[in-house]
Amino acid sequence: MNADQDTMRTITNGLPSKAAKIRALDERGFQRADIARFLGIRYQHVRNTLERPRAESPKMATPDRNAFTMHPEADAFTRVSVDAEGRIVIPETFRRLMKLGEGGKLIVRVDEDGELRLTSPMAAIDKVRRMIAENSFGGGSPVDELIAERRAEALRDEAETLQHLPKS
C-alpha cells in the first residue's frame, strides 16, 4: 500500500457518499483516474460528479430531518397496519398519487435511516424525466461531448502519425 492510498483513505474516512469522496480528493489535487482507481469506480463517474454543479447534486445538500416534502394532496401522515403475513394496505389517495393501478408492482427499498420507500415504476420514470429535464450538465449532451473528445483525439493521433512518416 503506498502513501497516496493512505492519504486518500484518510481524506475520505467518514465521508457519507462517493460524490463527497470524489470532491474531497479532487480538492486535494488527486488526478481523476487515480480517484477512480482508488474508489473502484469508472473514470466517467468521477468526471460526471466533478462536472455537475454542486447545487444540482442531491447528496451535497444537508438534509433537514424535520422537513418533509409531501404531495399537497396527500395527508401529512397516515397510519397503516401490517398483517400477520407482512402485508399493508396503501390508501387509495396514495395509490392514485403514486400512479399505481390495481395489481401494480412497486419498487421497494429501505433508506440509510431505516425508512421504507415505496415507488411505482411510473413515478420512478417521471422522476428520472424531471431530473434529466432539470440538469443540462454544462449545456450539452454528454454523448455529444464524448464523441467530440474522441474525434479530437483521433485527429491528434492522425496528425502525429503524419509527422512521423518519411517524406517521399
Short mmCIF file of N, CA and C in Angstrom, two decimals:
data_model
loop_
_atom_site.label_atom_id
_atom_site.label_comp_id
_atom_site.label_asym_id
_atom_site.label_seq_id
_atom_site.Cartn_x
_atom_site.Cartn_y
_atom_site.Cartn_z
N MET A 1 0.86 -1.17 0.00
CA MET A 1 0.00 0.00 0.00
C MET A 1 0.90 1.23 0.00
N ASN A 2 0.65 2.16 -0.91
CA ASN A 2 1.53 3.31 -0.99
C ASN A 2 0.98 4.49 -0.19
N ALA A 3 1.80 5.51 -0.09
CA ALA A 3 1.44 6.67 0.73
C ALA A 3 0.22 7.40 0.18
N ASP A 4 0.09 7.43 -1.16
CA ASP A 4 -1.08 8.11 -1.76
C ASP A 4 -2.38 7.44 -1.32
N GLN A 5 -2.40 6.13 -1.31
CA GLN A 5 -3.62 5.43 -0.90
C GLN A 5 -3.91 5.67 0.57
N ASP A 6 -2.88 5.72 1.40
CA ASP A 6 -3.09 6.02 2.82
C ASP A 6 -3.65 7.43 2.98
N THR A 7 -3.10 8.37 2.22
CA THR A 7 -3.58 9.75 2.26
C THR A 7 -5.03 9.83 1.79
N MET A 8 -5.33 9.13 0.69
CA MET A 8 -6.70 9.12 0.16
C MET A 8 -7.67 8.52 1.18
N ARG A 9 -7.25 7.44 1.82
CA ARG A 9 -8.11 6.79 2.82
C ARG A 9 -8.38 7.75 3.98
N THR A 10 -7.36 8.49 4.40
CA THR A 10 -7.52 9.45 5.49
C THR A 10 -8.48 10.56 5.10
N ILE A 11 -8.34 11.06 3.87
CA ILE A 11 -9.19 12.16 3.39
C ILE A 11 -10.65 11.72 3.31
N THR A 12 -10.89 10.49 2.83
CA THR A 12 -12.26 10.04 2.58
C THR A 12 -12.92 9.39 3.79
N ASN A 13 -12.16 9.12 4.83
CA ASN A 13 -12.71 8.46 6.01
C ASN A 13 -13.87 9.26 6.59
N GLY A 14 -15.02 8.63 6.71
CA GLY A 14 -16.18 9.25 7.32
C GLY A 14 -17.05 10.06 6.38
N LEU A 15 -16.65 10.22 5.12
CA LEU A 15 -17.49 10.96 4.18
C LEU A 15 -18.68 10.09 3.78
N PRO A 16 -19.87 10.68 3.64
CA PRO A 16 -21.09 9.89 3.50
C PRO A 16 -21.35 9.28 2.13
N SER A 17 -20.75 9.81 1.08
CA SER A 17 -21.10 9.32 -0.26
C SER A 17 -19.87 9.31 -1.15
N LYS A 18 -19.99 8.60 -2.27
CA LYS A 18 -18.88 8.58 -3.23
C LYS A 18 -18.66 9.97 -3.80
N ALA A 19 -19.75 10.71 -4.05
CA ALA A 19 -19.61 12.07 -4.59
C ALA A 19 -18.81 12.94 -3.63
N ALA A 20 -19.07 12.83 -2.36
CA ALA A 20 -18.32 13.62 -1.37
C ALA A 20 -16.85 13.21 -1.37
N LYS A 21 -16.59 11.92 -1.49
CA LYS A 21 -15.21 11.44 -1.53
C LYS A 21 -14.49 11.92 -2.79
N ILE A 22 -15.20 11.86 -3.93
CA ILE A 22 -14.62 12.33 -5.19
C ILE A 22 -14.24 13.80 -5.09
N ARG A 23 -15.15 14.61 -4.59
CA ARG A 23 -14.90 16.05 -4.49
C ARG A 23 -13.77 16.35 -3.50
N ALA A 24 -13.73 15.64 -2.39
CA ALA A 24 -12.66 15.87 -1.40
C ALA A 24 -11.29 15.53 -1.98
N LEU A 25 -11.21 14.42 -2.70
CA LEU A 25 -9.93 14.03 -3.30
C LEU A 25 -9.52 14.99 -4.41
N ASP A 26 -10.50 15.44 -5.20
CA ASP A 26 -10.21 16.40 -6.26
C ASP A 26 -9.69 17.72 -5.68
N GLU A 27 -10.31 18.18 -4.59
CA GLU A 27 -9.88 19.42 -3.96
C GLU A 27 -8.45 19.31 -3.43
N ARG A 28 -8.01 18.09 -3.10
CA ARG A 28 -6.65 17.89 -2.61
C ARG A 28 -5.66 17.68 -3.75
N GLY A 29 -6.14 17.75 -5.01
CA GLY A 29 -5.23 17.69 -6.16
C GLY A 29 -4.99 16.33 -6.76
N PHE A 30 -5.74 15.31 -6.36
CA PHE A 30 -5.55 13.99 -6.95
C PHE A 30 -6.14 13.97 -8.36
N GLN A 31 -5.52 13.21 -9.25
CA GLN A 31 -5.99 13.08 -10.62
C GLN A 31 -7.26 12.25 -10.66
N ARG A 32 -8.12 12.54 -11.65
CA ARG A 32 -9.39 11.83 -11.77
C ARG A 32 -9.20 10.33 -11.93
N ALA A 33 -8.24 9.92 -12.73
CA ALA A 33 -8.00 8.48 -12.93
C ALA A 33 -7.59 7.81 -11.62
N ASP A 34 -6.76 8.49 -10.83
CA ASP A 34 -6.34 7.93 -9.54
C ASP A 34 -7.52 7.82 -8.57
N ILE A 35 -8.41 8.81 -8.61
CA ILE A 35 -9.60 8.79 -7.75
C ILE A 35 -10.47 7.59 -8.14
N ALA A 36 -10.67 7.41 -9.45
CA ALA A 36 -11.50 6.29 -9.93
C ALA A 36 -10.91 4.95 -9.50
N ARG A 37 -9.60 4.79 -9.66
CA ARG A 37 -8.96 3.53 -9.26
C ARG A 37 -9.09 3.30 -7.75
N PHE A 38 -8.87 4.35 -6.96
CA PHE A 38 -8.93 4.22 -5.51
C PHE A 38 -10.34 3.82 -5.04
N LEU A 39 -11.37 4.45 -5.63
CA LEU A 39 -12.74 4.17 -5.20
C LEU A 39 -13.35 2.96 -5.91
N GLY A 40 -12.64 2.41 -6.90
CA GLY A 40 -13.14 1.23 -7.62
C GLY A 40 -14.34 1.56 -8.49
N ILE A 41 -14.30 2.75 -9.11
CA ILE A 41 -15.40 3.18 -9.98
C ILE A 41 -14.83 3.59 -11.33
N ARG A 42 -15.72 3.84 -12.28
CA ARG A 42 -15.29 4.24 -13.61
C ARG A 42 -14.88 5.71 -13.63
N TYR A 43 -13.95 6.04 -14.51
CA TYR A 43 -13.48 7.41 -14.68
C TYR A 43 -14.65 8.34 -14.98
N GLN A 44 -15.59 7.87 -15.81
CA GLN A 44 -16.74 8.70 -16.22
C GLN A 44 -17.57 9.11 -15.00
N HIS A 45 -17.68 8.24 -14.02
CA HIS A 45 -18.41 8.56 -12.78
C HIS A 45 -17.74 9.75 -12.08
N VAL A 46 -16.41 9.69 -12.00
CA VAL A 46 -15.66 10.78 -11.36
C VAL A 46 -15.86 12.07 -12.15
N ARG A 47 -15.73 11.99 -13.47
CA ARG A 47 -15.88 13.17 -14.32
C ARG A 47 -17.26 13.79 -14.18
N ASN A 48 -18.30 12.96 -14.26
CA ASN A 48 -19.66 13.48 -14.14
C ASN A 48 -19.89 14.15 -12.80
N THR A 49 -19.39 13.57 -11.74
CA THR A 49 -19.56 14.15 -10.41
C THR A 49 -18.88 15.50 -10.31
N LEU A 50 -17.69 15.62 -10.88
CA LEU A 50 -16.96 16.88 -10.80
C LEU A 50 -17.50 17.94 -11.77
N GLU A 51 -18.07 17.51 -12.89
CA GLU A 51 -18.60 18.46 -13.87
C GLU A 51 -19.96 19.00 -13.44
N ARG A 52 -20.72 18.20 -12.71
CA ARG A 52 -22.06 18.62 -12.28
C ARG A 52 -21.91 19.67 -11.19
N PRO A 53 -22.60 20.79 -11.32
CA PRO A 53 -22.53 21.80 -10.25
C PRO A 53 -23.05 21.24 -8.94
N ARG A 54 -22.44 21.66 -7.85
CA ARG A 54 -22.81 21.14 -6.53
C ARG A 54 -24.27 21.39 -6.19
N ALA A 55 -24.81 22.52 -6.59
CA ALA A 55 -26.19 22.85 -6.25
C ALA A 55 -27.17 21.84 -6.83
N GLU A 56 -26.79 21.17 -7.93
CA GLU A 56 -27.68 20.21 -8.56
C GLU A 56 -27.51 18.81 -8.00
N SER A 57 -26.51 18.62 -7.19
CA SER A 57 -26.25 17.30 -6.64
C SER A 57 -27.07 17.09 -5.37
N PRO A 58 -28.04 16.17 -5.39
CA PRO A 58 -28.91 15.99 -4.23
C PRO A 58 -28.19 15.53 -2.98
N LYS A 59 -27.09 14.79 -3.09
CA LYS A 59 -26.39 14.27 -1.91
C LYS A 59 -25.63 15.37 -1.17
N MET A 60 -25.31 16.48 -1.85
CA MET A 60 -24.50 17.51 -1.22
C MET A 60 -25.31 18.39 -0.27
N ALA A 61 -26.61 18.42 -0.45
CA ALA A 61 -27.44 19.25 0.42
C ALA A 61 -27.52 18.60 1.79
N THR A 62 -27.45 19.41 2.84
CA THR A 62 -27.58 18.89 4.19
C THR A 62 -29.07 18.73 4.48
N PRO A 63 -29.52 17.52 4.72
CA PRO A 63 -30.95 17.32 4.92
C PRO A 63 -31.42 17.88 6.25
N ASP A 64 -32.61 18.47 6.22
CA ASP A 64 -33.26 18.93 7.43
C ASP A 64 -34.17 17.80 7.87
N ARG A 65 -33.81 17.12 8.94
CA ARG A 65 -34.54 15.93 9.38
C ARG A 65 -35.98 16.25 9.78
N ASN A 66 -36.28 17.52 10.07
CA ASN A 66 -37.63 17.88 10.49
C ASN A 66 -38.50 18.32 9.32
N ALA A 67 -37.94 18.43 8.14
CA ALA A 67 -38.70 18.89 6.98
C ALA A 67 -38.97 17.72 6.05
N PHE A 68 -40.20 17.57 5.64
CA PHE A 68 -40.59 16.52 4.72
C PHE A 68 -41.26 17.18 3.52
N THR A 69 -40.93 16.71 2.34
CA THR A 69 -41.60 17.19 1.14
C THR A 69 -42.69 16.19 0.82
N MET A 70 -43.93 16.65 0.88
CA MET A 70 -45.04 15.75 0.61
C MET A 70 -45.90 16.32 -0.49
N HIS A 71 -46.57 15.45 -1.17
CA HIS A 71 -47.50 15.87 -2.20
C HIS A 71 -48.61 16.66 -1.53
N PRO A 72 -49.02 17.78 -2.13
CA PRO A 72 -50.05 18.62 -1.48
C PRO A 72 -51.39 17.92 -1.28
N GLU A 73 -51.68 16.90 -2.09
CA GLU A 73 -52.95 16.19 -1.94
C GLU A 73 -52.90 15.07 -0.90
N ALA A 74 -51.71 14.72 -0.45
CA ALA A 74 -51.57 13.61 0.49
C ALA A 74 -51.76 14.12 1.92
N ASP A 75 -52.32 13.25 2.76
CA ASP A 75 -52.39 13.58 4.18
C ASP A 75 -50.98 13.62 4.72
N ALA A 76 -50.76 14.43 5.76
CA ALA A 76 -49.41 14.56 6.32
C ALA A 76 -48.85 13.20 6.72
N PHE A 77 -49.58 12.47 7.54
CA PHE A 77 -49.15 11.14 7.95
C PHE A 77 -50.39 10.27 8.04
N THR A 78 -50.29 9.07 7.56
CA THR A 78 -51.39 8.12 7.64
C THR A 78 -50.84 6.84 8.21
N ARG A 79 -51.50 6.33 9.22
CA ARG A 79 -51.07 5.07 9.81
C ARG A 79 -51.69 3.92 9.05
N VAL A 80 -50.89 2.90 8.82
CA VAL A 80 -51.38 1.67 8.20
C VAL A 80 -50.93 0.52 9.08
N SER A 81 -51.64 -0.58 8.98
CA SER A 81 -51.30 -1.75 9.79
C SER A 81 -50.61 -2.79 8.93
N VAL A 82 -49.81 -3.58 9.57
CA VAL A 82 -49.14 -4.69 8.91
C VAL A 82 -49.79 -5.96 9.43
N ASP A 83 -50.30 -6.80 8.50
CA ASP A 83 -50.97 -8.01 8.96
C ASP A 83 -49.95 -9.11 9.24
N ALA A 84 -50.43 -10.29 9.63
CA ALA A 84 -49.55 -11.38 10.04
C ALA A 84 -48.62 -11.84 8.92
N GLU A 85 -49.03 -11.66 7.66
CA GLU A 85 -48.19 -12.05 6.52
C GLU A 85 -47.27 -10.93 6.06
N GLY A 86 -47.28 -9.79 6.77
CA GLY A 86 -46.41 -8.67 6.42
C GLY A 86 -46.99 -7.74 5.38
N ARG A 87 -48.28 -7.87 5.08
CA ARG A 87 -48.91 -7.04 4.07
C ARG A 87 -49.43 -5.75 4.68
N ILE A 88 -49.41 -4.69 3.87
CA ILE A 88 -50.02 -3.42 4.26
C ILE A 88 -51.00 -3.02 3.16
N VAL A 89 -51.96 -2.21 3.53
CA VAL A 89 -52.90 -1.68 2.54
C VAL A 89 -52.54 -0.21 2.34
N ILE A 90 -52.23 0.13 1.09
CA ILE A 90 -51.90 1.52 0.76
C ILE A 90 -53.21 2.24 0.48
N PRO A 91 -53.47 3.34 1.17
CA PRO A 91 -54.72 4.08 0.95
C PRO A 91 -54.88 4.49 -0.51
N GLU A 92 -56.15 4.57 -0.94
CA GLU A 92 -56.47 4.87 -2.34
C GLU A 92 -55.84 6.17 -2.80
N THR A 93 -55.86 7.21 -1.97
CA THR A 93 -55.28 8.50 -2.35
C THR A 93 -53.79 8.33 -2.68
N PHE A 94 -53.10 7.57 -1.87
CA PHE A 94 -51.67 7.36 -2.10
C PHE A 94 -51.45 6.57 -3.38
N ARG A 95 -52.27 5.53 -3.60
CA ARG A 95 -52.11 4.74 -4.83
C ARG A 95 -52.32 5.60 -6.06
N ARG A 96 -53.29 6.49 -6.01
CA ARG A 96 -53.56 7.39 -7.13
C ARG A 96 -52.38 8.32 -7.37
N LEU A 97 -51.86 8.92 -6.30
CA LEU A 97 -50.73 9.83 -6.43
C LEU A 97 -49.46 9.12 -6.89
N MET A 98 -49.34 7.84 -6.56
CA MET A 98 -48.18 7.05 -6.98
C MET A 98 -48.34 6.49 -8.39
N LYS A 99 -49.51 6.72 -9.01
CA LYS A 99 -49.82 6.17 -10.34
C LYS A 99 -49.74 4.65 -10.31
N LEU A 100 -50.34 4.09 -9.28
CA LEU A 100 -50.30 2.65 -9.04
C LEU A 100 -51.68 2.07 -9.26
N GLY A 101 -51.81 1.21 -10.26
CA GLY A 101 -53.09 0.58 -10.55
C GLY A 101 -53.28 -0.69 -9.75
N GLU A 102 -54.48 -1.26 -9.86
CA GLU A 102 -54.79 -2.50 -9.15
C GLU A 102 -53.85 -3.60 -9.63
N GLY A 103 -53.27 -4.32 -8.68
CA GLY A 103 -52.34 -5.39 -9.01
C GLY A 103 -50.97 -4.87 -9.48
N GLY A 104 -50.74 -3.57 -9.33
CA GLY A 104 -49.48 -2.97 -9.78
C GLY A 104 -48.29 -3.42 -8.94
N LYS A 105 -47.12 -3.26 -9.48
CA LYS A 105 -45.88 -3.63 -8.80
C LYS A 105 -45.23 -2.38 -8.22
N LEU A 106 -44.43 -2.57 -7.18
CA LEU A 106 -43.73 -1.47 -6.52
C LEU A 106 -42.24 -1.76 -6.47
N ILE A 107 -41.47 -0.68 -6.46
CA ILE A 107 -40.05 -0.76 -6.19
C ILE A 107 -39.91 -0.43 -4.71
N VAL A 108 -39.27 -1.32 -3.95
CA VAL A 108 -39.19 -1.17 -2.50
C VAL A 108 -37.73 -1.07 -2.08
N ARG A 109 -37.43 -0.11 -1.22
CA ARG A 109 -36.08 -0.01 -0.67
C ARG A 109 -36.15 0.58 0.73
N VAL A 110 -35.12 0.33 1.51
CA VAL A 110 -35.01 0.89 2.85
C VAL A 110 -33.84 1.87 2.85
N ASP A 111 -34.11 3.12 3.24
CA ASP A 111 -33.08 4.15 3.30
C ASP A 111 -32.11 3.87 4.43
N GLU A 112 -31.02 4.67 4.46
CA GLU A 112 -29.98 4.52 5.49
C GLU A 112 -30.54 4.66 6.90
N ASP A 113 -31.59 5.47 7.04
CA ASP A 113 -32.16 5.70 8.37
C ASP A 113 -33.31 4.75 8.69
N GLY A 114 -33.47 3.69 7.88
CA GLY A 114 -34.49 2.69 8.15
C GLY A 114 -35.87 3.03 7.61
N GLU A 115 -35.98 4.06 6.81
CA GLU A 115 -37.27 4.47 6.26
C GLU A 115 -37.59 3.63 5.03
N LEU A 116 -38.78 3.05 5.00
CA LEU A 116 -39.23 2.23 3.88
C LEU A 116 -39.73 3.15 2.78
N ARG A 117 -39.23 2.95 1.56
CA ARG A 117 -39.62 3.77 0.42
C ARG A 117 -40.30 2.87 -0.61
N LEU A 118 -41.52 3.23 -0.98
CA LEU A 118 -42.27 2.50 -2.00
C LEU A 118 -42.44 3.43 -3.20
N THR A 119 -42.08 2.96 -4.38
CA THR A 119 -42.18 3.77 -5.59
C THR A 119 -42.80 2.93 -6.68
N SER A 120 -43.75 3.50 -7.39
CA SER A 120 -44.30 2.79 -8.54
C SER A 120 -43.36 3.01 -9.72
N PRO A 121 -43.32 2.06 -10.64
CA PRO A 121 -42.45 2.25 -11.80
C PRO A 121 -42.76 3.53 -12.58
N MET A 122 -44.03 3.89 -12.72
CA MET A 122 -44.38 5.11 -13.45
C MET A 122 -43.88 6.35 -12.72
N ALA A 123 -43.99 6.37 -11.40
CA ALA A 123 -43.49 7.51 -10.62
C ALA A 123 -41.97 7.59 -10.74
N ALA A 124 -41.29 6.45 -10.75
CA ALA A 124 -39.82 6.45 -10.90
C ALA A 124 -39.42 7.00 -12.26
N ILE A 125 -40.14 6.60 -13.30
CA ILE A 125 -39.85 7.10 -14.65
C ILE A 125 -40.08 8.61 -14.71
N ASP A 126 -41.18 9.08 -14.13
CA ASP A 126 -41.46 10.52 -14.10
C ASP A 126 -40.35 11.28 -13.37
N LYS A 127 -39.86 10.71 -12.29
CA LYS A 127 -38.79 11.37 -11.52
C LYS A 127 -37.52 11.48 -12.35
N VAL A 128 -37.16 10.41 -13.04
CA VAL A 128 -35.96 10.43 -13.89
C VAL A 128 -36.12 11.45 -15.00
N ARG A 129 -37.30 11.52 -15.60
CA ARG A 129 -37.54 12.51 -16.66
C ARG A 129 -37.39 13.93 -16.14
N ARG A 130 -37.90 14.19 -14.92
CA ARG A 130 -37.75 15.53 -14.33
C ARG A 130 -36.28 15.84 -14.07
N MET A 131 -35.55 14.85 -13.56
CA MET A 131 -34.13 15.07 -13.27
C MET A 131 -33.36 15.39 -14.54
N ILE A 132 -33.65 14.67 -15.62
CA ILE A 132 -32.96 14.91 -16.89
C ILE A 132 -33.31 16.30 -17.42
N ALA A 133 -34.58 16.67 -17.33
CA ALA A 133 -35.01 17.98 -17.82
C ALA A 133 -34.38 19.13 -17.02
N GLU A 134 -34.18 18.92 -15.71
CA GLU A 134 -33.65 19.97 -14.84
C GLU A 134 -32.14 20.12 -14.95
N ASN A 135 -31.45 19.07 -15.34
CA ASN A 135 -29.98 19.09 -15.37
C ASN A 135 -29.49 19.11 -16.80
N SER A 136 -28.82 20.18 -17.15
CA SER A 136 -28.29 20.26 -18.51
C SER A 136 -26.84 19.79 -18.58
N PHE A 137 -26.16 19.62 -17.43
CA PHE A 137 -24.78 19.14 -17.37
C PHE A 137 -23.88 19.92 -18.33
N GLY A 138 -23.84 21.22 -18.14
CA GLY A 138 -22.93 22.05 -18.93
C GLY A 138 -23.52 22.49 -20.25
N GLY A 139 -24.79 22.28 -20.46
CA GLY A 139 -25.45 22.78 -21.66
C GLY A 139 -25.42 21.84 -22.85
N GLY A 140 -24.67 20.77 -22.80
CA GLY A 140 -24.61 19.87 -23.94
C GLY A 140 -24.86 18.45 -23.53
N SER A 141 -25.05 17.63 -24.51
CA SER A 141 -25.27 16.21 -24.26
C SER A 141 -23.95 15.54 -23.90
N PRO A 142 -23.92 14.74 -22.84
CA PRO A 142 -22.68 14.02 -22.51
C PRO A 142 -22.21 13.13 -23.66
N VAL A 143 -23.14 12.58 -24.42
CA VAL A 143 -22.78 11.74 -25.56
C VAL A 143 -22.09 12.58 -26.63
N ASP A 144 -22.65 13.76 -26.94
CA ASP A 144 -22.04 14.65 -27.93
C ASP A 144 -20.65 15.08 -27.49
N GLU A 145 -20.50 15.37 -26.19
CA GLU A 145 -19.19 15.76 -25.66
C GLU A 145 -18.19 14.62 -25.84
N LEU A 146 -18.59 13.40 -25.52
CA LEU A 146 -17.70 12.25 -25.65
C LEU A 146 -17.30 12.04 -27.11
N ILE A 147 -18.25 12.14 -28.02
CA ILE A 147 -17.95 11.98 -29.45
C ILE A 147 -16.98 13.06 -29.91
N ALA A 148 -17.20 14.29 -29.48
CA ALA A 148 -16.30 15.39 -29.86
C ALA A 148 -14.89 15.14 -29.32
N GLU A 149 -14.80 14.67 -28.08
CA GLU A 149 -13.49 14.37 -27.49
C GLU A 149 -12.78 13.26 -28.27
N ARG A 150 -13.52 12.22 -28.63
CA ARG A 150 -12.93 11.10 -29.38
C ARG A 150 -12.46 11.56 -30.77
N ARG A 151 -13.27 12.40 -31.42
CA ARG A 151 -12.87 12.89 -32.75
C ARG A 151 -11.61 13.75 -32.66
N ALA A 152 -11.54 14.61 -31.66
CA ALA A 152 -10.36 15.46 -31.48
C ALA A 152 -9.14 14.59 -31.21
N GLU A 153 -9.30 13.55 -30.41
CA GLU A 153 -8.19 12.64 -30.12
C GLU A 153 -7.74 11.92 -31.39
N ALA A 154 -8.69 11.50 -32.22
CA ALA A 154 -8.35 10.82 -33.47
C ALA A 154 -7.59 11.75 -34.41
N LEU A 155 -8.00 13.01 -34.47
CA LEU A 155 -7.30 13.98 -35.30
C LEU A 155 -5.88 14.22 -34.81
N ARG A 156 -5.70 14.31 -33.49
CA ARG A 156 -4.36 14.47 -32.93
C ARG A 156 -3.48 13.27 -33.26
N ASP A 157 -4.04 12.07 -33.12
CA ASP A 157 -3.28 10.86 -33.44
C ASP A 157 -2.90 10.83 -34.91
N GLU A 158 -3.81 11.20 -35.78
CA GLU A 158 -3.55 11.20 -37.22
C GLU A 158 -2.46 12.22 -37.56
N ALA A 159 -2.54 13.41 -36.96
CA ALA A 159 -1.53 14.45 -37.21
C ALA A 159 -0.17 13.98 -36.72
N GLU A 160 -0.13 13.32 -35.57
CA GLU A 160 1.13 12.82 -35.03
C GLU A 160 1.70 11.73 -35.94
N THR A 161 0.87 10.87 -36.45
CA THR A 161 1.32 9.81 -37.36
C THR A 161 1.88 10.40 -38.64
N LEU A 162 1.19 11.40 -39.20
CA LEU A 162 1.66 12.04 -40.41
C LEU A 162 3.00 12.73 -40.22
N GLN A 163 3.27 13.26 -39.05
CA GLN A 163 4.53 13.93 -38.78
C GLN A 163 5.70 12.94 -38.79
N HIS A 164 5.43 11.70 -38.42
CA HIS A 164 6.49 10.70 -38.32
C HIS A 164 6.69 9.88 -39.58
N LEU A 165 5.85 10.10 -40.59
CA LEU A 165 6.02 9.36 -41.85
C LEU A 165 7.22 9.92 -42.63
N PRO A 166 7.98 9.07 -43.26
CA PRO A 166 9.10 9.57 -44.07
C PRO A 166 8.56 10.30 -45.30
N LYS A 167 9.22 11.39 -45.64
CA LYS A 167 8.81 12.18 -46.81
C LYS A 167 9.31 11.49 -48.05
N SER A 168 8.43 11.43 -49.05
CA SER A 168 8.84 10.75 -50.29
C SER A 168 9.14 11.73 -51.39
#
